[in-house]
mmCIF file of C-alpha atoms in Angstrom:
data_model
loop_
_atom_site.group_PDB
_atom_site.id
_atom_site.type_symbol
_atom_site.label_atom_id
_atom_site.label_comp_id
_atom_site.label_asym_id
_atom_site.label_seq_id
_atom_site.Cartn_x
_atom_site.Cartn_y
_atom_site.Cartn_z
ATOM 1 C CA UNK A 1 -10.175 172.069 -244.038
ATOM 2 C CA UNK A 2 -13.579 173.621 -243.683
ATOM 3 C CA UNK A 3 -16.059 172.165 -241.237
ATOM 4 C CA UNK A 4 -19.355 170.879 -242.562
ATOM 5 C CA UNK A 5 -22.691 171.925 -241.214
ATOM 6 C CA UNK A 6 -24.799 169.650 -239.034
ATOM 7 C CA UNK A 7 -27.356 169.427 -241.824
ATOM 8 C CA UNK A 8 -24.712 168.310 -244.382
ATOM 9 C CA UNK A 9 -23.271 165.827 -241.892
ATOM 10 C CA UNK A 10 -26.744 164.346 -241.228
ATOM 11 C CA UNK A 11 -27.425 164.144 -244.977
ATOM 12 C CA UNK A 12 -24.060 162.385 -245.506
ATOM 13 C CA UNK A 13 -24.772 159.939 -242.682
ATOM 14 C CA UNK A 14 -28.159 159.138 -244.216
ATOM 15 C CA UNK A 15 -26.498 158.591 -247.602
ATOM 16 C CA UNK A 16 -23.861 156.346 -246.008
ATOM 17 C CA UNK A 17 -26.490 154.275 -244.189
ATOM 18 C CA UNK A 18 -28.534 153.910 -247.379
ATOM 19 C CA UNK A 19 -25.422 152.847 -249.329
ATOM 20 C CA UNK A 20 -24.495 150.488 -246.478
ATOM 21 C CA UNK A 21 -27.916 148.820 -246.649
ATOM 22 C CA UNK A 22 -27.654 148.429 -250.428
ATOM 23 C CA UNK A 23 -24.158 146.902 -250.262
ATOM 24 C CA UNK A 24 -25.015 144.534 -247.430
ATOM 25 C CA UNK A 25 -28.140 143.374 -249.253
ATOM 26 C CA UNK A 26 -25.952 142.343 -252.215
ATOM 27 C CA UNK A 27 -26.540 145.320 -254.516
ATOM 28 C CA UNK A 28 -22.882 145.689 -255.484
ATOM 29 C CA UNK A 29 -22.074 148.113 -258.328
ATOM 30 C CA UNK A 30 -19.970 146.856 -261.246
ATOM 31 C CA UNK A 31 -16.286 147.111 -260.421
ATOM 32 C CA UNK A 32 -17.029 147.570 -256.720
ATOM 33 C CA UNK A 33 -17.039 145.329 -253.714
ATOM 34 C CA UNK A 34 -18.592 145.130 -250.298
ATOM 35 C CA UNK A 35 -15.941 147.368 -248.739
ATOM 36 C CA UNK A 36 -15.345 150.869 -247.397
ATOM 37 C CA UNK A 37 -14.025 152.161 -250.709
ATOM 38 C CA UNK A 38 -17.242 151.274 -252.520
ATOM 39 C CA UNK A 39 -19.321 152.476 -249.570
ATOM 40 C CA UNK A 40 -17.660 155.903 -249.741
ATOM 41 C CA UNK A 41 -18.103 156.103 -253.508
ATOM 42 C CA UNK A 42 -21.775 155.104 -253.312
ATOM 43 C CA UNK A 43 -22.479 157.589 -250.506
ATOM 44 C CA UNK A 44 -20.597 160.415 -252.202
ATOM 45 C CA UNK A 45 -18.152 161.019 -249.334
ATOM 46 C CA UNK A 46 -14.381 160.706 -249.165
ATOM 47 C CA UNK A 47 -13.021 157.431 -247.923
ATOM 48 C CA UNK A 48 -10.735 159.202 -245.459
ATOM 49 C CA UNK A 49 -13.805 160.308 -243.484
ATOM 50 C CA UNK A 50 -14.104 156.701 -242.261
ATOM 51 C CA UNK A 51 -10.679 156.659 -240.598
ATOM 52 C CA UNK A 52 -9.216 158.262 -237.486
ATOM 53 C CA UNK A 53 -7.355 161.555 -237.878
ATOM 54 C CA UNK A 54 -4.220 162.792 -236.190
ATOM 55 C CA UNK A 55 -4.091 166.216 -234.614
ATOM 56 C CA UNK A 56 -1.035 168.436 -234.982
ATOM 57 C CA UNK A 57 -0.011 167.640 -231.431
ATOM 58 C CA UNK A 58 0.046 163.885 -232.287
ATOM 59 C CA UNK A 59 -3.182 162.889 -230.572
ATOM 60 C CA UNK A 60 -5.765 160.931 -232.501
ATOM 61 C CA UNK A 61 -9.385 161.825 -232.994
ATOM 62 C CA UNK A 62 -12.087 159.765 -234.679
ATOM 63 C CA UNK A 63 -12.987 160.450 -238.281
ATOM 64 C CA UNK A 64 -16.336 162.127 -238.882
ATOM 65 C CA UNK A 65 -17.929 158.885 -240.120
ATOM 66 C CA UNK A 66 -15.659 156.368 -238.388
ATOM 67 C CA UNK A 67 -18.562 155.080 -236.287
ATOM 68 C CA UNK A 68 -20.419 154.235 -239.504
ATOM 69 C CA UNK A 69 -17.370 152.407 -240.871
ATOM 70 C CA UNK A 70 -17.230 150.352 -237.671
ATOM 71 C CA UNK A 71 -20.958 149.660 -237.942
ATOM 72 C CA UNK A 72 -20.499 148.567 -241.569
ATOM 73 C CA UNK A 73 -17.618 146.245 -240.657
ATOM 74 C CA UNK A 74 -19.595 144.802 -237.723
ATOM 75 C CA UNK A 75 -22.688 144.155 -239.850
ATOM 76 C CA UNK A 76 -20.566 142.639 -242.619
ATOM 77 C CA UNK A 77 -18.858 140.250 -240.160
ATOM 78 C CA UNK A 78 -22.254 139.296 -238.700
ATOM 79 C CA UNK A 79 -23.575 138.467 -242.168
ATOM 80 C CA UNK A 80 -20.476 136.424 -242.954
ATOM 81 C CA UNK A 81 -20.739 134.569 -239.639
ATOM 82 C CA UNK A 82 -24.357 133.743 -240.481
ATOM 83 C CA UNK A 83 -23.212 132.252 -243.790
ATOM 84 C CA UNK A 84 -24.593 135.024 -245.986
ATOM 85 C CA UNK A 85 -22.189 136.459 -248.527
ATOM 86 C CA UNK A 86 -23.112 140.004 -249.466
ATOM 87 C CA UNK A 87 -20.503 140.288 -252.205
ATOM 88 C CA UNK A 88 -21.049 137.724 -254.999
ATOM 89 C CA UNK A 89 -17.475 138.280 -256.163
ATOM 90 C CA UNK A 90 -16.182 137.221 -252.743
ATOM 91 C CA UNK A 91 -18.318 134.082 -252.945
ATOM 92 C CA UNK A 92 -16.992 133.400 -256.428
ATOM 93 C CA UNK A 93 -13.417 133.915 -255.236
ATOM 94 C CA UNK A 94 -13.948 131.462 -252.370
ATOM 95 C CA UNK A 95 -15.563 128.939 -254.721
ATOM 96 C CA UNK A 96 -12.669 129.267 -257.163
ATOM 97 C CA UNK A 97 -10.094 128.920 -254.383
ATOM 98 C CA UNK A 98 -11.775 125.687 -253.293
ATOM 99 C CA UNK A 99 -11.872 124.462 -256.878
ATOM 100 C CA UNK A 100 -8.188 125.291 -257.404
ATOM 101 C CA UNK A 101 -7.266 123.400 -254.222
ATOM 102 C CA UNK A 102 -9.238 120.353 -255.409
ATOM 103 C CA UNK A 103 -7.620 120.508 -258.840
ATOM 104 C CA UNK A 104 -4.155 120.768 -257.307
ATOM 105 C CA UNK A 105 -4.887 117.709 -255.199
ATOM 106 C CA UNK A 106 -6.133 115.789 -258.249
ATOM 107 C CA UNK A 107 -3.041 116.838 -260.188
ATOM 108 C CA UNK A 108 -0.780 115.642 -257.377
ATOM 109 C CA UNK A 109 -2.549 112.270 -257.281
ATOM 110 C CA UNK A 110 -2.339 111.986 -261.060
ATOM 111 C CA UNK A 111 1.392 112.808 -261.006
ATOM 112 C CA UNK A 112 1.929 110.093 -258.380
ATOM 113 C CA UNK A 113 0.014 107.589 -260.520
ATOM 114 C CA UNK A 114 2.023 108.509 -263.612
ATOM 115 C CA UNK A 115 5.266 108.095 -261.652
ATOM 116 C CA UNK A 116 4.161 104.669 -260.394
ATOM 117 C CA UNK A 117 3.129 103.554 -263.874
ATOM 118 C CA UNK A 118 6.379 104.831 -265.382
ATOM 119 C CA UNK A 119 8.386 102.866 -262.806
ATOM 120 C CA UNK A 120 6.283 99.749 -263.524
ATOM 121 C CA UNK A 121 6.797 100.168 -267.274
ATOM 122 C CA UNK A 122 10.566 100.510 -266.849
ATOM 123 C CA UNK A 123 10.663 97.395 -264.656
ATOM 124 C CA UNK A 124 8.540 95.416 -267.141
ATOM 125 C CA UNK A 125 10.708 96.478 -270.083
ATOM 126 C CA UNK A 126 13.908 95.599 -268.241
ATOM 127 C CA UNK A 127 12.484 92.170 -267.327
ATOM 128 C CA UNK A 128 11.420 91.573 -270.937
ATOM 129 C CA UNK A 129 14.888 92.566 -272.136
ATOM 130 C CA UNK A 130 16.500 90.195 -269.625
ATOM 131 C CA UNK A 131 14.184 87.356 -270.715
ATOM 132 C CA UNK A 132 14.965 88.072 -274.372
ATOM 133 C CA UNK A 133 18.696 87.967 -273.644
ATOM 134 C CA UNK A 134 18.264 84.657 -271.793
ATOM 135 C CA UNK A 135 16.275 83.173 -274.709
ATOM 136 C CA UNK A 136 18.973 84.289 -277.164
ATOM 137 C CA UNK A 137 21.682 82.781 -274.943
ATOM 138 C CA UNK A 138 19.794 79.466 -274.672
ATOM 139 C CA UNK A 139 19.234 79.351 -278.444
ATOM 140 C CA UNK A 140 22.934 79.901 -279.085
ATOM 141 C CA UNK A 141 23.798 77.280 -276.488
ATOM 142 C CA UNK A 142 21.383 74.764 -277.995
ATOM 143 C CA UNK A 143 22.789 75.383 -281.476
ATOM 144 C CA UNK A 144 26.260 74.411 -280.248
ATOM 145 C CA UNK A 145 25.114 71.125 -278.726
ATOM 146 C CA UNK A 146 25.102 68.364 -281.388
ATOM 147 C CA UNK A 147 23.258 65.604 -279.590
ATOM 148 C CA UNK A 148 19.919 67.452 -279.571
ATOM 149 C CA UNK A 149 17.212 66.584 -282.081
ATOM 150 C CA UNK A 150 14.443 68.903 -283.098
ATOM 151 C CA UNK A 151 10.930 67.544 -283.186
ATOM 152 C CA UNK A 152 9.075 68.167 -286.387
ATOM 153 C CA UNK A 153 6.519 70.912 -286.227
ATOM 154 C CA UNK A 154 2.971 69.650 -286.045
ATOM 155 C CA UNK A 155 0.938 70.349 -289.125
ATOM 156 C CA UNK A 156 -2.123 72.477 -288.596
ATOM 157 C CA UNK A 157 -4.331 70.253 -290.825
ATOM 158 C CA UNK A 158 -4.324 67.280 -288.496
ATOM 159 C CA UNK A 159 -6.576 67.053 -285.516
ATOM 160 C CA UNK A 160 -5.010 66.925 -282.105
ATOM 161 C CA UNK A 161 -4.735 63.605 -280.330
ATOM 162 C CA UNK A 162 -7.928 62.357 -278.758
ATOM 163 C CA UNK A 163 -10.238 64.484 -280.777
ATOM 164 C CA UNK A 164 -13.578 63.252 -281.909
ATOM 165 C CA UNK A 165 -13.320 64.628 -285.394
#
């Protein structure tokens, strides 16, 4: 791979720093993020220039712009620690994650309530069925007994006892 001149390297570093400032200020291009991939694309350099290289003998050497990648990561962490989110998509993702967690919790509570109400309904229906069976049994039993007299049903046109009308 051909070496670049000092002038080209300085121009690339200036472009990277300018792109870094834009990204960290929140000027994120569509489809990009506040990351090294977008930084490389915005600066017009290859992304591999931000990472360490390996020599043929197995030793490692820093990438030509690795110090700028470390600076970018450091500045990004400092902004995040201060509560500033440079990437609006990251903020949206965090907001949506929080919202999903809240909705899952609400859904769990609602499922518990539905289960409780279903159990209550089943208990109430079984009690009503048992009461109905007992009423039917008592009616059949009373029909068999001959010494019982039925009282006549009160007519609805007469006033109840003790009324003033």
